CSV table of C-alpha atoms in Angstrom, one decimal:
chain,number,residue,atom,x,y,z
A,1,MET,CA,7.4,6.6,-25.4
A,2,ALA,CA,6.0,3.1,-24.8
A,3,VAL,CA,7.7,0.3,-26.6
A,4,SER,CA,5.5,-2.1,-28.4
A,5,HIS,CA,5.7,-5.7,-27.2
A,6,THR,CA,4.4,-8.9,-28.8
A,7,GLU,CA,3.3,-11.9,-26.8
A,8,SER,CA,6.5,-13.8,-27.6
A,9,ASP,CA,8.9,-11.0,-26.4
A,10,LEU,CA,7.2,-9.8,-23.3
A,11,PRO,CA,9.7,-9.1,-20.5
A,12,GLU,CA,9.6,-11.7,-17.7
A,13,VAL,CA,8.6,-9.1,-15.2
A,14,VAL,CA,5.5,-8.3,-17.2
A,15,VAL,CA,4.7,-12.0,-17.6
A,16,VAL,CA,5.0,-12.7,-13.9
A,17,ALA,CA,2.9,-9.6,-13.0
A,18,ARG,CA,0.3,-10.7,-15.5
A,19,ASP,CA,0.2,-14.2,-14.1
A,20,LEU,CA,-0.2,-12.9,-10.5
A,21,ILE,CA,-3.1,-10.6,-11.6
A,22,ARG,CA,-4.9,-13.6,-13.0
A,23,PHE,CA,-5.1,-15.1,-9.5
A,24,ASP,CA,-8.2,-13.6,-7.9
A,25,THR,CA,-7.0,-12.8,-4.4
A,26,THR,CA,-9.8,-10.5,-3.5
A,27,ASN,CA,-9.8,-9.4,0.2
A,28,TRP,CA,-13.1,-7.9,1.3
A,29,GLY,CA,-11.9,-7.5,4.9
A,30,GLY,CA,-13.3,-8.7,8.2
A,31,GLY,CA,-12.1,-12.2,7.5
A,32,GLN,CA,-13.9,-12.4,4.1
A,33,ALA,CA,-11.3,-13.2,1.4
A,34,ARG,CA,-10.8,-15.6,-1.5
A,35,GLY,CA,-7.4,-16.3,0.0
A,36,GLU,CA,-3.9,-16.1,-1.4
A,37,ARG,CA,-3.1,-19.8,-1.6
A,38,GLU,CA,-2.8,-20.2,-5.4
A,39,ALA,CA,-0.8,-17.0,-5.9
A,40,ALA,CA,1.4,-18.1,-3.0
A,41,GLU,CA,2.0,-21.5,-4.6
A,42,TYR,CA,2.9,-19.8,-7.8
A,43,VAL,CA,5.5,-17.6,-6.0
A,44,ALA,CA,6.9,-20.6,-4.1
A,45,ASP,CA,7.2,-22.7,-7.3
A,46,TYR,CA,9.0,-19.7,-9.0
A,47,LEU,CA,11.5,-19.5,-6.1
A,48,ARG,CA,12.0,-23.3,-6.1
A,49,LYS,CA,13.0,-23.1,-9.8
A,50,LEU,CA,15.8,-20.8,-8.6
A,51,ASP,CA,17.1,-23.6,-6.3
A,52,LEU,CA,15.7,-21.8,-3.2
A,53,THR,CA,13.7,-23.4,-0.4
A,54,PRO,CA,10.8,-21.2,0.5
A,55,GLU,CA,8.7,-21.7,3.6
A,56,ILE,CA,4.9,-21.5,3.5
A,57,TYR,CA,2.9,-20.5,6.5
A,58,GLU,CA,-0.8,-20.7,6.4
A,59,PRO,CA,-2.1,-20.0,10.0
A,60,ILE,CA,-5.7,-19.5,8.7
A,61,ASP,CA,-7.1,-21.6,5.9
A,62,ARG,CA,-6.1,-20.2,2.5
A,63,ARG,CA,-4.4,-17.1,4.0
A,64,THR,CA,-1.0,-18.1,2.8
A,65,ASN,CA,2.4,-16.4,3.4
A,66,VAL,CA,5.7,-17.3,1.7
A,67,GLY,CA,9.2,-16.5,2.9
A,68,VAL,CA,12.8,-17.4,1.8
A,69,ARG,CA,16.2,-16.3,2.9
A,70,ILE,CA,18.8,-15.7,0.1
A,71,PRO,CA,22.5,-15.6,1.3
A,72,GLY,CA,24.4,-12.5,0.4
A,73,VAL,CA,28.0,-11.8,-0.4
A,74,ASN,CA,28.6,-10.2,3.0
A,75,ARG,CA,26.7,-12.2,5.6
A,76,ASP,CA,28.0,-10.0,8.4
A,77,LYS,CA,25.8,-7.1,7.2
A,78,PRO,CA,22.3,-6.9,8.6
A,79,ALA,CA,19.8,-8.6,6.4
A,80,LEU,CA,17.4,-6.6,4.2
A,81,VAL,CA,13.7,-7.6,4.1
A,82,VAL,CA,12.1,-7.2,0.7
A,83,HIS,CA,8.4,-7.9,0.9
A,84,GLY,CA,5.1,-7.7,-0.9
A,85,HIS,CA,1.5,-8.8,-0.4
A,86,LEU,CA,-0.5,-11.0,-2.6
A,87,ASP,CA,-4.1,-9.9,-1.8
A,88,VAL,CA,-6.0,-7.2,-3.6
A,89,VAL,CA,-9.0,-5.1,-2.8
A,90,PRO,CA,-12.3,-5.9,-4.5
A,91,ALA,CA,-13.0,-4.9,-8.1
A,92,VAL,CA,-16.5,-4.5,-9.6
A,93,ALA,CA,-16.1,-5.8,-13.1
A,94,GLU,CA,-19.0,-3.8,-14.5
A,95,ASP,CA,-17.1,-0.6,-13.6
A,96,TRP,CA,-14.0,-1.5,-15.5
A,97,SER,CA,-13.0,-1.3,-19.2
A,98,VAL,CA,-11.4,-4.7,-19.0
A,99,ASP,CA,-11.8,-7.9,-16.9
A,100,PRO,CA,-10.0,-6.9,-13.7
A,101,PHE,CA,-8.5,-10.4,-13.3
A,102,ALA,CA,-7.6,-11.1,-17.0
A,103,GLY,CA,-4.2,-9.4,-16.9
A,104,GLU,CA,-4.9,-7.8,-20.2
A,105,ILE,CA,-2.1,-5.9,-22.1
A,106,ARG,CA,-3.4,-2.9,-24.0
A,107,ASP,CA,-1.9,0.4,-25.1
A,108,GLY,CA,1.5,-0.5,-23.7
A,109,MET,CA,0.1,-1.1,-20.3
A,110,LEU,CA,-0.8,-4.1,-18.1
A,111,TRP,CA,-4.3,-3.8,-16.8
A,112,GLY,CA,-5.9,-5.5,-13.8
A,113,ARG,CA,-6.5,-5.4,-10.1
A,114,GLY,CA,-3.1,-5.4,-8.4
A,115,ALA,CA,-1.3,-3.8,-11.3
A,116,VAL,CA,-0.1,-1.0,-9.0
A,117,ASP,CA,-1.1,-2.5,-5.6
A,118,MET,CA,1.0,-4.5,-5.6
A,119,LYS,CA,1.5,-7.4,-7.9
A,120,ASP,CA,3.7,-5.1,-10.0
A,121,MET,CA,6.2,-5.0,-7.1
A,122,ASP,CA,5.8,-8.7,-6.4
A,123,ALA,CA,6.9,-9.4,-10.0
A,124,MET,CA,9.8,-7.0,-9.7
A,125,ILE,CA,11.0,-8.7,-6.6
A,126,LEU,CA,10.8,-12.2,-8.1
A,127,THR,CA,12.4,-11.3,-11.4
A,128,SER,CA,15.2,-9.2,-9.7
A,129,VAL,CA,16.1,-12.2,-7.5
A,130,ALA,CA,16.0,-14.4,-10.6
A,131,ASP,CA,18.3,-12.1,-12.6
A,132,ILE,CA,20.8,-12.2,-9.8
A,133,LEU,CA,20.8,-15.9,-9.1
A,134,ARG,CA,20.6,-17.1,-12.7
A,135,SER,CA,23.7,-15.0,-13.5
A,136,GLY,CA,25.6,-16.8,-10.7
A,137,ARG,CA,25.7,-13.7,-8.5
A,138,GLN,CA,24.6,-13.0,-5.0
A,139,PRO,CA,22.9,-10.0,-3.4
A,140,ALA,CA,25.3,-7.8,-1.4
A,141,ARG,CA,23.8,-9.0,1.9
A,142,ASP,CA,21.2,-11.6,3.0
A,143,LEU,CA,17.8,-10.9,1.6
A,144,VAL,CA,14.6,-12.0,3.5
A,145,VAL,CA,12.1,-12.2,0.7
A,146,THR,CA,8.5,-12.4,2.0
A,147,PHE,CA,5.0,-12.3,0.4
A,148,PHE,CA,2.3,-11.7,2.9
A,149,ALA,CA,-1.4,-12.4,3.1
A,150,ASP,CA,-4.2,-9.9,4.2
A,151,GLU,CA,-2.3,-6.6,3.9
A,152,GLU,CA,-5.5,-5.0,2.5
A,153,ASN,CA,-7.2,-5.7,5.8
A,154,GLY,CA,-4.4,-4.4,8.0
A,155,GLY,CA,-2.4,-7.6,8.0
A,156,GLY,CA,-4.2,-9.1,10.9
A,157,GLU,CA,-4.4,-12.5,9.2
A,158,GLY,CA,-1.0,-12.1,7.4
A,159,SER,CA,2.1,-10.2,8.4
A,160,ALA,CA,1.0,-9.8,12.1
A,161,LEU,CA,0.8,-13.6,12.4
A,162,VAL,CA,4.0,-14.2,10.6
A,163,VAL,CA,5.9,-11.7,12.8
A,164,ARG,CA,4.3,-13.3,15.9
A,165,ASP,CA,4.7,-16.9,15.0
A,166,HIS,CA,7.9,-16.9,12.8
A,167,PRO,CA,10.1,-14.0,13.9
A,168,GLU,CA,13.1,-16.2,13.0
A,169,TRP,CA,12.3,-15.5,9.3
A,170,PHE,CA,13.6,-12.0,10.0
A,171,ALA,CA,16.6,-12.8,12.2
A,172,GLY,CA,19.3,-10.3,11.7
A,173,ALA,CA,17.3,-7.9,9.6
A,174,THR,CA,17.2,-4.2,10.4
A,175,GLU,CA,15.6,-2.6,7.4
A,176,ALA,CA,12.9,-3.4,4.9
A,177,ILE,CA,11.6,-2.2,1.5
A,178,SER,CA,8.1,-2.6,0.0
A,179,GLU,CA,5.4,-0.8,-1.9
A,180,VAL,CA,4.3,2.8,-2.6
A,181,GLY,CA,7.5,4.6,-3.0
A,182,GLY,CA,10.2,5.2,-5.6
A,183,TYR,CA,7.7,6.2,-8.3
A,184,SER,CA,7.9,9.3,-10.4
A,185,ILE,CA,5.6,12.4,-10.4
A,186,ASP,CA,5.5,15.5,-12.6
A,187,LEU,CA,6.4,18.8,-11.0
A,188,ALA,CA,5.7,21.6,-13.4
A,189,GLY,CA,7.2,19.6,-16.3
A,190,ARG,CA,10.1,18.1,-14.3
A,191,ARG,CA,10.2,14.5,-13.3
A,192,ALA,CA,10.9,13.8,-9.6
A,193,TYR,CA,10.7,10.6,-7.5
A,194,LEU,CA,9.0,10.1,-4.1
A,195,LEU,CA,10.8,7.9,-1.7
A,196,GLN,CA,8.5,6.7,1.2
A,197,VAL,CA,10.0,7.1,4.6
A,198,GLY,CA,6.9,7.1,6.7
A,199,GLU,CA,3.2,6.0,7.0
A,200,LYS,CA,0.3,7.5,8.7
A,201,ALA,CA,-1.4,5.6,11.5
A,202,LEU,CA,-4.6,3.7,10.6
A,203,VAL,CA,-7.6,3.6,12.9
A,204,TRP,CA,-10.8,2.0,11.5
A,205,ILE,CA,-13.7,2.9,13.7
A,206,ARG,CA,-17.4,2.1,13.8
A,207,LEU,CA,-19.9,4.8,14.8
A,208,ILE,CA,-23.0,3.5,16.5
A,209,ALA,CA,-26.2,5.5,17.0
A,210,ARG,CA,-29.0,4.2,19.1
A,211,GLY,CA,-32.6,5.2,19.2
A,212,ARG,CA,-36.1,3.7,19.8
A,213,ALA,CA,-37.6,1.3,17.3
A,214,ALA,CA,-41.0,2.4,15.9
A,215,HIS,CA,-43.4,2.2,13.0
A,216,GLY,CA,-42.2,4.0,9.9
A,217,SER,CA,-45.3,6.2,9.9
A,218,ALA,CA,-44.9,7.5,13.4
A,219,PHE,CA,-44.0,11.0,14.5
A,220,HIS,CA,-40.6,10.0,16.0
A,221,GLU,CA,-37.9,12.1,17.5
A,222,ASP,CA,-35.6,9.3,18.6
A,223,ASN,CA,-34.4,8.0,15.2
A,224,ALA,CA,-31.1,6.2,15.2
A,225,VAL,CA,-30.7,6.7,11.4
A,226,THR,CA,-31.1,10.5,11.7
A,227,ARG,CA,-28.7,10.7,14.6
A,228,LEU,CA,-26.1,8.7,12.7
A,229,ALA,CA,-26.6,10.7,9.5
A,230,GLU,CA,-25.9,13.9,11.4
A,231,ALA,CA,-22.8,12.5,13.0
A,232,VAL,CA,-21.5,11.1,9.7
A,233,ALA,CA,-22.1,14.4,7.9
A,234,ALA,CA,-20.4,16.4,10.6
A,235,LEU,CA,-17.3,14.1,10.6
A,236,GLY,CA,-17.1,13.7,6.8
A,237,ARG,CA,-17.2,17.5,6.3
A,238,THR,CA,-14.6,18.2,9.0
A,239,ALA,CA,-11.6,20.1,7.5
A,240,TRP,CA,-8.7,18.9,9.7
A,241,PRO,CA,-5.8,21.3,10.1
A,242,VAL,CA,-2.5,21.1,8.4
A,243,GLU,CA,0.2,19.6,10.6
A,244,LEU,CA,3.7,19.1,9.1
A,245,THR,CA,6.1,16.4,10.3
A,246,ALA,CA,9.8,16.4,9.6
A,247,THR,CA,9.2,14.5,6.4
A,248,THR,CA,6.3,16.6,5.1
A,249,GLU,CA,8.1,19.8,5.9
A,250,ARG,CA,11.1,18.8,3.9
A,251,LEU,CA,8.9,17.6,1.1
A,252,THR,CA,7.0,20.8,1.0
A,253,GLN,CA,10.2,22.8,0.9
A,254,ARG,CA,11.8,20.8,-1.9
A,255,ILE,CA,8.6,21.0,-4.1
A,256,ALA,CA,8.5,24.7,-3.5
A,257,GLU,CA,12.2,25.0,-4.5
A,258,LEU,CA,11.7,22.9,-7.7
A,259,THR,CA,8.5,24.7,-8.8
A,260,GLY,CA,9.4,28.3,-7.7
A,261,GLN,CA,6.4,28.5,-5.3
A,262,ALA,CA,6.2,30.0,-1.9
A,263,SER,CA,6.3,27.3,0.8
A,264,ASP,CA,4.0,28.9,3.3
A,265,ASP,CA,0.8,27.2,1.9
A,266,PRO,CA,1.4,23.4,1.9
A,267,ASP,CA,-1.9,22.7,0.1
A,268,ALA,CA,-0.9,25.0,-2.7
A,269,VAL,CA,2.6,23.4,-2.9
A,270,ALA,CA,1.1,19.9,-3.1
A,271,ALA,CA,-1.1,21.1,-5.9
A,272,ALA,CA,2.0,21.5,-8.1
A,273,ALA,CA,2.3,17.7,-8.1
A,274,GLY,CA,-0.8,17.4,-10.3
A,275,PRO,CA,-2.8,14.1,-9.8
A,276,ALA,CA,-0.3,13.1,-7.1
A,277,SER,CA,-1.4,16.0,-5.0
A,278,ARG,CA,-4.4,14.0,-3.7
A,279,PHE,CA,-1.8,11.6,-2.1
A,280,LEU,CA,0.3,14.5,-0.8
A,281,ARG,CA,-2.5,16.6,0.6
A,282,SER,CA,-3.6,13.6,2.6
A,283,THR,CA,-0.2,13.3,4.3
A,284,ILE,CA,-0.3,16.8,5.9
A,285,ARG,CA,-3.5,16.3,8.0
A,286,THR,CA,-5.7,13.8,9.6
A,287,THR,CA,-8.4,12.4,7.4
A,288,THR,CA,-11.8,10.8,8.4
A,289,ASN,CA,-13.7,9.3,5.5
A,290,PRO,CA,-17.0,7.6,6.0
A,291,THR,CA,-16.9,4.4,3.9
A,292,ALA,CA,-20.0,2.3,4.8
A,293,LEU,CA,-23.5,2.6,6.3
A,294,ALA,CA,-25.8,0.0,7.8
A,295,ALA,CA,-29.2,0.4,9.4
A,296,GLY,CA,-32.7,-1.0,9.2
A,297,TYR,CA,-34.3,-4.1,7.7
A,298,LYS,CA,-37.7,-2.9,6.4
A,299,HIS,CA,-39.1,0.2,4.7
A,300,ASN,CA,-41.7,0.8,7.4
A,301,VAL,CA,-39.7,0.0,10.5
A,302,ILE,CA,-37.6,2.6,12.2
A,303,PRO,CA,-34.5,0.7,13.6
A,304,ASP,CA,-33.1,1.2,17.0
A,305,ARG,CA,-29.5,1.0,15.8
A,306,ALA,CA,-27.5,2.5,12.9
A,307,GLU,CA,-23.8,2.1,12.1
A,308,ALA,CA,-21.2,3.7,10.0
A,309,LEU,CA,-17.6,2.7,9.2
A,310,ILE,CA,-15.0,5.5,9.2
A,311,ASP,CA,-11.5,5.2,7.8
A,312,VAL,CA,-9.3,7.4,10.0
A,313,ARG,CA,-5.7,8.1,9.1
A,314,THR,CA,-3.7,10.2,11.5
A,315,LEU,CA,-0.1,11.5,11.6
A,316,PRO,CA,2.3,9.3,13.6
A,317,ASP,CA,1.4,9.4,17.3
A,318,GLY,CA,-1.8,11.3,16.6
A,319,GLU,CA,-4.3,8.5,17.2
A,320,ASP,CA,-5.4,9.3,20.7
A,321,GLY,CA,-5.9,13.0,20.0
A,322,ALA,CA,-7.8,12.2,16.8
A,323,LEU,CA,-10.2,9.8,18.7
A,324,ARG,CA,-10.9,12.5,21.3
A,325,ALA,CA,-11.6,15.1,18.6
A,326,ILE,CA,-13.9,12.7,16.7
A,327,GLN,CA,-16.0,12.1,19.8
A,328,ASP,CA,-16.4,15.9,20.2
A,329,ILE,CA,-17.4,16.2,16.5
A,330,VAL,CA,-20.0,13.4,16.5
A,331,GLY,CA,-21.3,14.2,20.0
A,332,PRO,CA,-21.7,12.2,23.2
A,333,ASP,CA,-24.7,10.2,22.0
A,334,ILE,CA,-22.6,8.4,19.4
A,335,GLU,CA,-20.6,5.3,20.4
A,336,ILE,CA,-17.2,4.9,18.9
A,337,GLU,CA,-15.9,1.3,18.5
A,338,VAL,CA,-12.3,0.8,17.4
A,339,VAL,CA,-12.3,-2.0,14.8
A,340,HIS,CA,-8.6,-1.9,13.9
A,341,ARG,CA,-5.7,0.2,15.0
A,342,ASP,CA,-2.1,0.3,14.1
A,343,ILE,CA,0.9,2.6,14.4
A,344,GLY,CA,2.3,5.4,12.3
A,345,LEU,CA,5.9,5.3,11.1
A,346,GLU,CA,8.5,7.9,10.3
A,347,VAL,CA,12.2,7.5,9.8
A,348,PRO,CA,14.8,10.0,8.7
A,349,PHE,CA,15.5,10.6,5.0
A,350,GLU,CA,19.1,9.6,5.5
A,351,GLY,CA,21.4,6.7,6.0
A,352,GLU,CA,23.1,4.1,3.8
A,353,LEU,CA,19.9,2.5,2.5
A,354,VAL,CA,18.3,5.8,1.6
A,355,ASP,CA,21.6,6.8,-0.2
A,356,ALA,CA,21.6,3.5,-2.1
A,357,MET,CA,18.0,3.9,-3.2
A,358,VAL,CA,18.5,7.5,-4.3
A,359,ALA,CA,21.7,6.5,-6.1
A,360,GLY,CA,20.0,3.6,-7.9
A,361,LEU,CA,17.2,5.8,-9.2
A,362,ARG,CA,19.8,8.4,-10.5
A,363,ARG,CA,21.9,5.7,-12.2
A,364,HIS,CA,18.9,4.8,-14.3
A,365,ASP,CA,17.3,8.3,-14.6
A,366,PRO,CA,20.3,10.7,-14.3
A,367,GLY,CA,19.8,14.0,-12.5
A,368,VAL,CA,16.4,13.4,-11.1
A,369,PRO,CA,15.4,14.9,-7.7
A,370,VAL,CA,14.4,12.3,-5.1
A,371,LEU,CA,12.1,13.6,-2.4
A,372,PRO,CA,11.0,12.1,0.9
A,373,TYR,CA,7.3,11.6,1.6
A,374,LEU,CA,4.9,10.3,4.2
A,375,MET,CA,2.4,7.8,2.8
A,376,SER,CA,-1.2,8.4,3.6
A,377,GLY,CA,-2.0,4.7,3.7
A,378,GLY,CA,-0.1,1.8,5.3
A,379,THR,CA,1.9,-1.3,4.5
A,380,ASP,CA,3.2,-4.4,6.2
A,381,ASN,CA,6.2,-2.4,7.3
A,382,LYS,CA,4.1,-1.7,10.4
A,383,ALA,CA,4.1,-5.4,11.5
A,384,LEU,CA,7.9,-5.6,10.9
A,385,ALA,CA,8.3,-2.5,13.1
A,386,GLU,CA,7.3,-4.8,16.0
A,387,LEU,CA,10.7,-6.5,15.4
A,388,GLY,CA,12.6,-3.2,15.3
A,389,ILE,CA,12.9,-3.3,11.5
A,390,ARG,CA,12.8,0.1,9.8
A,391,GLY,CA,10.6,0.2,6.7
A,392,TYR,CA,10.7,2.2,3.5
A,393,GLY,CA,8.6,2.3,0.3
A,394,PHE,CA,10.6,1.6,-2.8
A,395,ALA,CA,8.8,0.1,-5.8
A,396,PRO,CA,10.6,2.1,-8.4
A,397,LEU,CA,8.6,3.1,-11.5
A,398,ARG,CA,9.4,5.8,-14.1
A,399,LEU,CA,5.9,6.9,-15.2
A,400,PRO,CA,4.4,9.1,-17.9
A,401,ALA,CA,3.7,12.6,-16.7
A,402,ASP,CA,0.1,12.4,-17.8
A,403,LEU,CA,-0.7,9.1,-16.0
A,404,ASP,CA,-2.8,9.5,-12.9
A,405,PHE,CA,-0.9,6.7,-11.1
A,406,THR,CA,-1.9,7.5,-7.5
A,407,GLY,CA,-5.5,7.6,-8.5
A,408,MET,CA,-5.4,4.0,-9.5
A,409,PHE,CA,-4.7,2.7,-6.0
A,410,HIS,CA,-7.9,0.9,-5.1
A,411,GLY,CA,-9.4,2.6,-8.2
A,412,VAL,CA,-11.0,1.5,-11.5
A,413,ASP,CA,-9.0,0.5,-14.5
A,414,GLU,CA,-5.8,0.0,-12.5
A,415,ARG,CA,-2.9,-0.3,-14.9
A,416,VAL,CA,0.9,0.1,-15.1
A,417,PRO,CA,3.1,0.8,-18.2
A,418,LEU,CA,5.1,-2.2,-19.3
A,419,ASP,CA,8.2,0.0,-19.6
A,420,SER,CA,7.8,1.1,-16.0
A,421,LEU,CA,7.9,-2.4,-14.9
A,422,VAL,CA,11.1,-3.1,-16.8
A,423,PHE,CA,12.6,0.1,-15.4
A,424,GLY,CA,11.6,-0.8,-11.8
A,425,GLN,CA,13.0,-4.3,-12.1
A,426,ARG,CA,16.3,-3.0,-13.3
A,427,VAL,CA,16.6,-0.4,-10.5
A,428,LEU,CA,15.6,-3.0,-7.8
A,429,THR,CA,18.1,-5.5,-9.1
A,430,ASP,CA,20.8,-2.8,-9.0
A,431,LEU,CA,19.9,-2.0,-5.4
A,432,LEU,CA,20.0,-5.6,-4.2
A,433,LEU,CA,23.4,-6.1,-5.8
A,434,SER,CA,24.9,-2.9,-4.5
A,435,TYR,CA,23.5,-2.4,-1.0
């Protein structure tokens, strides 16, 4: 049950998350963004008040990154990177029940763009560090706390540049934690947590159809728009086959055990996760979703070119095979331009950090199952992988069973329970002190 809070007694993690939401850091992609500068300055000022000395790196105007190293008790241990991003995807205010950048608190929840992706985790990071340092303690090992720009556009103007230009920020680090993991789901009335140990590869492509320009009234068999529409429909309707990795096979088996289902139909097993099944079904296959169309400039002019943007997500190491298959699906007359491509990740659900994350969740929510999963999207862990740093998703949130949490990523009326933020901040603080 949600606890009622008044303005005067709001937990600090809620206040910081609300403050961050109120910075409009919209990132439309393709180099079009409001920029993260004001949010980054807020973060840097917060860290300075903890007697830390953050570094700011802005390689592109207003695309601002912040990093700081916090000494740990045992400096011989490899450092842990704890990172977030400060940009958000666009929000169309007319579609929302609230102003998406007002940081409104209603019904025991914090509403706004970034409430789950990922200004909630940014606030948890900051306030966990604050709790540790204000009490005179230190983390168990060195922490590299970093807030990146441009994650919502693949990190090309954020984490990729920081890793390229300032690898010394991450010296001695071998592991990292960030967003989209550690949150709870409901499995047939039983709460379980998903711990992210992998990410699908991202390949953004542009389909280009060419034809012959002509008058809109003409009998015309060389129409680029028609050719593109056929290709987009064929690709968008493609049912890609189920392919299990080590992570998704283990996840499927565990959900089947917990719900009493047969494990031979991964889609049916994923359905047992309720709203979260949309996330899980996306992790067991390639997906190719059309997201934008562009063609023409006048009603009575047939254009000679038409384009479509396709968001392709493949299983780790499946990018080349998927591109070949896509060409077969759309046909030889359609050009495929790769706009952005990154790697997939998958690490074992084992080791000291995994054990520590699982133990932390169970200390604060005793007896809960913690399951590995492969994320259908991507994070800045991919840039850190260039430095040999293994990345995990661990933004711990204990959520109401009836909340469609995963549906709010890039969705309308994004919101997070205040109690979940408090829970997550406590679990994260515990992890940073114990690992």
